Amino acid sequence: MAKKRKALIAGNFKMYLSSEEVKRLARAISDFVSQKKYEDRDVMIAPPFPYLMAAVDSVNPSFVSVGSQNLYFEKEGAFTGEVSPLMVKDCGATYSIIGHSERRKYFFETEELLRKKITAAISNGLIPVYCVGEKIEDRNNNRHFDVVKRQVEEALREINFRSDNLVIAYEPVWAIGTGVNASPEQAEEMHLFIRNLISGIRDKNISENIRILYGGSVKPDNIDSLMKMENIDGALVGGASLKAEQFTRIIDYRI
Ligand code: PEP
């Protein structure tokens, strides 16, 4: 069965690994993907900032892309500790994860800030992977659609994005790093909801072609059933992306 959209399997290494470990893992992933020569899926890895160039140098860019886990929206300036989209681009990266729930939680990132980051990424030729998702109390109180609607609309409403320069990742907070993944049906329901929101803010063509990834405890044993869902176009993988054996099995999903 062929998927409607080209899939994207992305690995978020978070704040883990040494430079040697990043290089080894990036090489192993790249070797695997280069052999497979997939035409129906893209692969991206997002190492910590200091290892962006090492990761870029370790992969075959025809098969594996590299992304940052964050960026700042200014081009340059007195912003100690921040990294601009230009710098990310200059390292050879092509994607940037924006608005991961850990950034929202620990660094108080708001939709207003994330809108600026997404805009800056796109205008510098980077593809943002914009993360949205509700907390467990939102889902328990049946507010999950309202929360995701606000996250999507407030950050994206004023941006002229296309389907090929933005990726959305639905990552329910209760599923990240917990070992409890959303069921394929729960994820599919939210992905369809997000796709309809995109149709409202942009148009039907963009909404039908934009990629919406699922993230939250994706593992080799649940990827196949998630990817069978019509509106799940790939995965953003945290923990399981740190082990070549697990991540390559996820990349090699079968539907
Ligand atoms: C993530 O970091 O985006 C993530 C989904 O983590 P995990 O796969 O470990 O739940």
Tab-separated table of C-alpha atoms and ligand atoms in Angstrom:
chain	number	residue	atom	x	y	z
A	1	MET	CA	0.000	0.000	0.000
A	2	ALA	CA	1.460	3.355	-0.999
A	3	LYS	CA	1.136	6.385	1.242
A	4	LYS	CA	-0.443	9.532	-0.159
A	5	ARG	CA	2.478	11.734	0.873
A	6	LYS	CA	6.213	11.076	1.017
A	7	ALA	CA	6.903	10.059	4.614
A	8	LEU	CA	9.449	11.655	6.939
A	9	ILE	CA	11.069	9.733	9.752
A	10	ALA	CA	12.915	12.153	12.020
A	11	GLY	CA	15.164	11.449	14.990
A	12	ASN	CA	15.435	13.930	17.860
A	13	PHE	CA	18.633	13.132	19.783
A	14	LYS	CA	17.673	15.724	22.444
A	15	MET	CA	20.593	16.505	24.826
A	16	TYR	CA	22.204	13.094	24.516
A	17	LEU	CA	25.380	11.613	23.007
A	18	SER	CA	29.015	12.683	22.541
A	19	SER	CA	30.446	13.882	19.220
A	20	GLU	CA	31.863	10.412	18.544
A	21	GLU	CA	28.533	8.792	19.328
A	22	VAL	CA	26.666	11.227	17.069
A	23	LYS	CA	29.073	10.495	14.197
A	24	ARG	CA	28.804	6.730	14.671
A	25	LEU	CA	25.011	6.805	14.883
A	26	ALA	CA	24.681	9.195	11.924
A	27	ARG	CA	26.957	6.953	9.813
A	28	ALA	CA	25.034	3.812	10.742
A	29	ILE	CA	21.700	5.456	9.848
A	30	SER	CA	23.117	6.850	6.608
A	31	ASP	CA	24.628	3.487	5.578
A	32	PHE	CA	21.299	1.776	6.180
A	33	VAL	CA	19.231	4.329	4.279
A	34	SER	CA	21.762	4.535	1.419
A	35	GLN	CA	21.438	0.794	0.893
A	36	LYS	CA	17.655	0.858	0.977
A	37	LYS	CA	17.339	3.761	-1.491
A	38	TYR	CA	13.765	4.516	-0.434
A	39	GLU	CA	11.727	6.589	-2.818
A	40	ASP	CA	8.726	6.915	-0.552
A	41	ARG	CA	10.343	8.269	2.616
A	42	ASP	CA	12.790	10.888	3.832
A	43	VAL	CA	14.984	10.605	6.908
A	44	MET	CA	16.209	13.402	9.160
A	45	ILE	CA	18.294	13.478	12.334
A	46	ALA	CA	18.501	16.336	14.812
A	47	PRO	CA	21.603	16.194	17.010
A	48	PRO	CA	22.500	18.759	19.703
A	49	PHE	CA	23.738	22.092	18.268
A	50	PRO	CA	27.491	21.518	18.769
A	51	TYR	CA	27.327	18.376	16.646
A	52	LEU	CA	25.364	19.696	13.678
A	53	MET	CA	28.369	19.887	11.372
A	54	ALA	CA	29.725	16.539	12.525
A	55	ALA	CA	26.360	14.977	11.738
A	56	VAL	CA	26.203	16.684	8.328
A	57	ASP	CA	29.699	15.372	7.530
A	58	SER	CA	28.743	11.859	8.604
A	59	VAL	CA	25.706	11.341	6.386
A	60	ASN	CA	25.148	10.990	2.669
A	61	PRO	CA	23.011	14.103	2.045
A	62	SER	CA	21.149	12.362	-0.776
A	63	PHE	CA	19.650	10.017	1.793
A	64	VAL	CA	19.722	11.632	5.235
A	65	SER	CA	19.030	15.263	6.176
A	66	VAL	CA	20.121	17.006	9.338
A	67	GLY	CA	18.064	19.408	11.432
A	68	SER	CA	18.520	21.539	14.522
A	69	GLN	CA	16.368	21.040	17.611
A	70	ASN	CA	15.689	24.752	17.978
A	71	LEU	CA	16.797	28.152	16.676
A	72	TYR	CA	16.392	31.836	17.455
A	73	PHE	CA	14.507	34.087	15.071
A	74	GLU	CA	17.033	36.910	14.744
A	75	LYS	CA	19.633	36.869	11.984
A	76	GLU	CA	22.493	37.948	14.262
A	77	GLY	CA	23.124	40.183	17.236
A	78	ALA	CA	23.770	40.357	20.955
A	79	PHE	CA	21.737	37.274	21.868
A	80	THR	CA	24.202	35.323	23.973
A	81	GLY	CA	23.728	31.597	23.765
A	82	GLU	CA	21.328	31.674	20.825
A	83	VAL	CA	21.777	30.239	17.322
A	84	SER	CA	20.334	31.920	14.220
A	85	PRO	CA	18.650	30.206	11.254
A	86	LEU	CA	21.535	31.374	9.079
A	87	MET	CA	24.007	29.592	11.343
A	88	VAL	CA	21.950	26.417	11.295
A	89	LYS	CA	21.836	26.633	7.496
A	90	ASP	CA	25.549	27.393	7.347
A	91	CYS	CA	26.236	24.131	9.200
A	92	GLY	CA	24.507	22.269	6.375
A	93	ALA	CA	21.244	21.548	8.169
A	94	THR	CA	17.975	21.731	6.253
A	95	TYR	CA	15.326	21.256	8.952
A	96	SER	CA	14.660	22.722	12.394
A	97	ILE	CA	12.406	21.317	15.089
A	98	ILE	CA	10.381	24.222	16.496
A	99	GLY	CA	8.186	24.318	19.578
A	100	HIS	CA	8.993	20.882	20.981
A	101	SER	CA	6.974	20.386	24.172
A	102	GLU	CA	10.198	20.336	26.205
A	103	ARG	CA	10.962	23.835	24.904
A	104	ARG	CA	7.429	24.966	25.720
A	105	LYS	CA	7.680	23.453	29.211
A	106	TYR	CA	11.224	24.316	30.328
A	107	PHE	CA	11.881	27.447	28.269
A	108	PHE	CA	8.368	28.893	28.296
A	109	GLU	CA	8.075	29.145	24.526
A	110	THR	CA	4.780	30.664	23.440
A	111	GLU	CA	2.923	30.582	20.123
A	112	GLU	CA	3.925	34.219	19.578
A	113	LEU	CA	7.619	33.336	19.839
A	114	LEU	CA	7.158	30.156	17.818
A	115	ARG	CA	5.490	32.073	15.006
A	116	LYS	CA	8.637	34.214	14.747
A	117	LYS	CA	10.881	31.157	14.801
A	118	ILE	CA	8.855	29.377	12.112
A	119	THR	CA	8.838	32.511	9.943
A	120	ALA	CA	12.602	32.961	10.359
A	121	ALA	CA	13.292	29.314	9.563
A	122	ILE	CA	11.189	29.386	6.391
A	123	SER	CA	12.622	32.662	5.155
A	124	ASN	CA	16.100	31.229	5.553
A	125	GLY	CA	15.259	28.108	3.588
A	126	LEU	CA	14.974	25.741	6.547
A	127	ILE	CA	11.982	23.423	6.926
A	128	PRO	CA	10.487	23.810	10.390
A	129	VAL	CA	9.052	20.742	12.064
A	130	TYR	CA	6.469	22.525	14.196
A	131	CYS	CA	5.423	20.475	17.234
A	132	VAL	CA	1.991	20.631	18.818
A	133	GLY	CA	0.222	18.431	21.332
A	134	GLU	CA	-1.931	18.426	24.418
A	135	LYS	CA	-1.125	17.534	28.039
A	136	ILE	CA	-2.815	14.614	29.750
A	137	GLU	CA	-5.153	16.905	31.728
A	138	ASP	CA	-6.299	18.481	28.450
A	139	ARG	CA	-7.188	15.084	27.023
A	140	ASN	CA	-8.841	13.932	30.249
A	141	ASN	CA	-10.983	17.057	30.215
A	142	ASN	CA	-11.768	16.709	26.524
A	143	ARG	CA	-9.882	19.891	25.681
A	144	HIS	CA	-7.296	18.265	23.390
A	145	PHE	CA	-8.809	19.551	20.157
A	146	ASP	CA	-9.092	23.108	21.558
A	147	VAL	CA	-5.461	23.091	22.689
A	148	VAL	CA	-4.091	21.817	19.391
A	149	LYS	CA	-6.336	24.210	17.442
A	150	ARG	CA	-4.899	27.152	19.374
A	151	GLN	CA	-1.306	25.924	18.931
A	152	VAL	CA	-1.780	25.466	15.193
A	153	GLU	CA	-3.766	28.614	14.481
A	154	GLU	CA	-1.876	31.070	16.669
A	155	ALA	CA	1.521	30.032	15.364
A	156	LEU	CA	0.672	29.483	11.704
A	157	ARG	CA	-2.220	31.772	10.841
A	158	GLU	CA	-0.162	34.646	9.486
A	159	ILE	CA	2.509	32.576	7.746
A	160	ASN	CA	2.444	31.953	4.013
A	161	PHE	CA	3.759	28.428	4.243
A	162	ARG	CA	3.489	25.795	1.533
A	163	SER	CA	3.141	22.068	1.910
A	164	ASP	CA	6.824	21.532	1.089
A	165	ASN	CA	8.394	24.069	3.447
A	166	LEU	CA	6.684	23.175	6.712
A	167	VAL	CA	6.127	19.910	8.554
A	168	ILE	CA	3.816	19.543	11.553
A	169	ALA	CA	4.426	17.022	14.319
A	170	TYR	CA	1.573	15.982	16.588
A	171	GLU	CA	3.209	14.993	19.844
A	172	PRO	CA	0.818	14.484	22.748
A	173	VAL	CA	2.842	15.478	25.811
A	174	TRP	CA	1.602	12.452	27.741
A	175	ALA	CA	3.173	10.161	25.157
A	176	ILE	CA	6.641	11.734	24.997
A	177	GLY	CA	9.284	9.636	26.717
A	178	THR	CA	6.646	7.775	28.713
A	179	GLY	CA	6.457	4.509	26.797
A	180	VAL	CA	2.723	5.138	26.322
A	181	ASN	CA	2.038	5.981	22.694
A	182	ALA	CA	-1.210	7.398	21.368
A	183	SER	CA	-3.150	4.618	19.697
A	184	PRO	CA	-3.082	4.752	15.898
A	185	GLU	CA	-6.774	5.727	16.005
A	186	GLN	CA	-6.199	8.565	18.507
A	187	ALA	CA	-3.303	9.884	16.422
A	188	GLU	CA	-5.202	9.544	13.144
A	189	GLU	CA	-8.167	11.438	14.587
A	190	MET	CA	-5.936	14.356	15.610
A	191	HIS	CA	-3.960	14.330	12.355
A	192	LEU	CA	-7.162	14.634	10.357
A	193	PHE	CA	-8.276	17.455	12.649
A	194	ILE	CA	-4.952	19.279	12.070
A	195	ARG	CA	-5.200	18.730	8.321
A	196	ASN	CA	-8.644	20.344	8.327
A	197	LEU	CA	-7.282	23.285	10.350
A	198	ILE	CA	-4.572	23.773	7.716
A	199	SER	CA	-7.223	23.791	5.030
A	200	GLY	CA	-8.930	26.616	6.952
A	201	ILE	CA	-5.801	28.741	7.403
A	202	ARG	CA	-4.313	28.057	3.949
A	203	ASP	CA	-6.127	25.941	1.383
A	204	LYS	CA	-7.172	22.414	0.517
A	205	ASN	CA	-4.199	21.722	-1.705
A	206	ILE	CA	-1.698	22.629	1.033
A	207	SER	CA	-3.634	20.690	3.654
A	208	GLU	CA	-3.727	17.587	1.465
A	209	ASN	CA	-0.002	17.657	0.791
A	210	ILE	CA	1.506	18.864	4.065
A	211	ARG	CA	3.223	16.199	6.136
A	212	ILE	CA	1.946	15.581	9.648
A	213	LEU	CA	4.211	13.388	11.779
A	214	TYR	CA	3.279	11.549	14.941
A	215	GLY	CA	5.639	11.686	17.923
A	216	GLY	CA	5.446	10.086	21.356
A	217	SER	CA	7.023	6.770	22.299
A	218	VAL	CA	7.386	5.577	18.717
A	219	LYS	CA	9.192	2.231	18.780
A	220	PRO	CA	9.941	-0.601	16.357
A	221	ASP	CA	6.888	-2.468	17.629
A	222	ASN	CA	4.330	0.303	17.084
A	223	ILE	CA	5.602	2.149	13.984
A	224	ASP	CA	3.932	-0.160	11.463
A	225	SER	CA	0.447	0.248	12.908
A	226	LEU	CA	0.873	4.028	13.197
A	227	MET	CA	2.111	4.339	9.602
A	228	LYS	CA	-0.876	2.348	8.337
A	229	MET	CA	-3.076	5.331	9.180
A	230	GLU	CA	-3.993	7.508	6.222
A	231	ASN	CA	-3.105	10.853	7.774
A	232	ILE	CA	0.086	9.835	9.591
A	233	ASP	CA	2.923	10.821	7.293
A	234	GLY	CA	5.876	9.862	9.424
A	235	ALA	CA	7.291	9.997	12.916
A	236	LEU	CA	9.322	12.227	15.189
A	237	VAL	CA	11.275	9.814	17.334
A	238	GLY	CA	13.112	10.640	20.558
A	239	GLY	CA	14.450	7.782	22.683
A	240	ALA	CA	14.388	5.128	19.974
A	241	SER	CA	16.409	7.332	17.596
A	242	LEU	CA	19.457	6.980	19.850
A	243	LYS	CA	19.906	3.297	18.988
A	244	ALA	CA	20.790	2.551	15.366
A	245	GLU	CA	19.096	-0.832	15.461
A	246	GLN	CA	15.808	0.580	16.735
A	247	PHE	CA	15.809	3.709	14.600
A	248	THR	CA	16.608	1.858	11.383
A	249	ARG	CA	13.721	-0.532	12.055
A	250	ILE	CA	11.452	2.476	12.496
A	251	ILE	CA	12.778	3.981	9.253
A	252	ASP	CA	12.119	0.639	7.589
A	253	TYR	CA	8.429	0.642	8.612
A	254	ARG	CA	6.176	-1.751	6.716
A	255	ILE	CA	2.570	-1.024	5.911
B	1	PEP	C1	10.400	13.491	21.026
B	1	PEP	O1	11.431	13.784	21.595
B	1	PEP	O2	9.934	14.254	20.179
B	1	PEP	C2	9.750	12.224	21.357
B	1	PEP	C3	8.631	11.914	20.748
B	1	PEP	O3	10.346	11.436	22.292
B	1	PEP	P1	10.070	9.854	22.532
B	1	PEP	O4	10.078	9.185	21.195
B	1	PEP	O5	11.202	9.400	23.396
B	1	PEP	O6	8.740	9.750	23.199
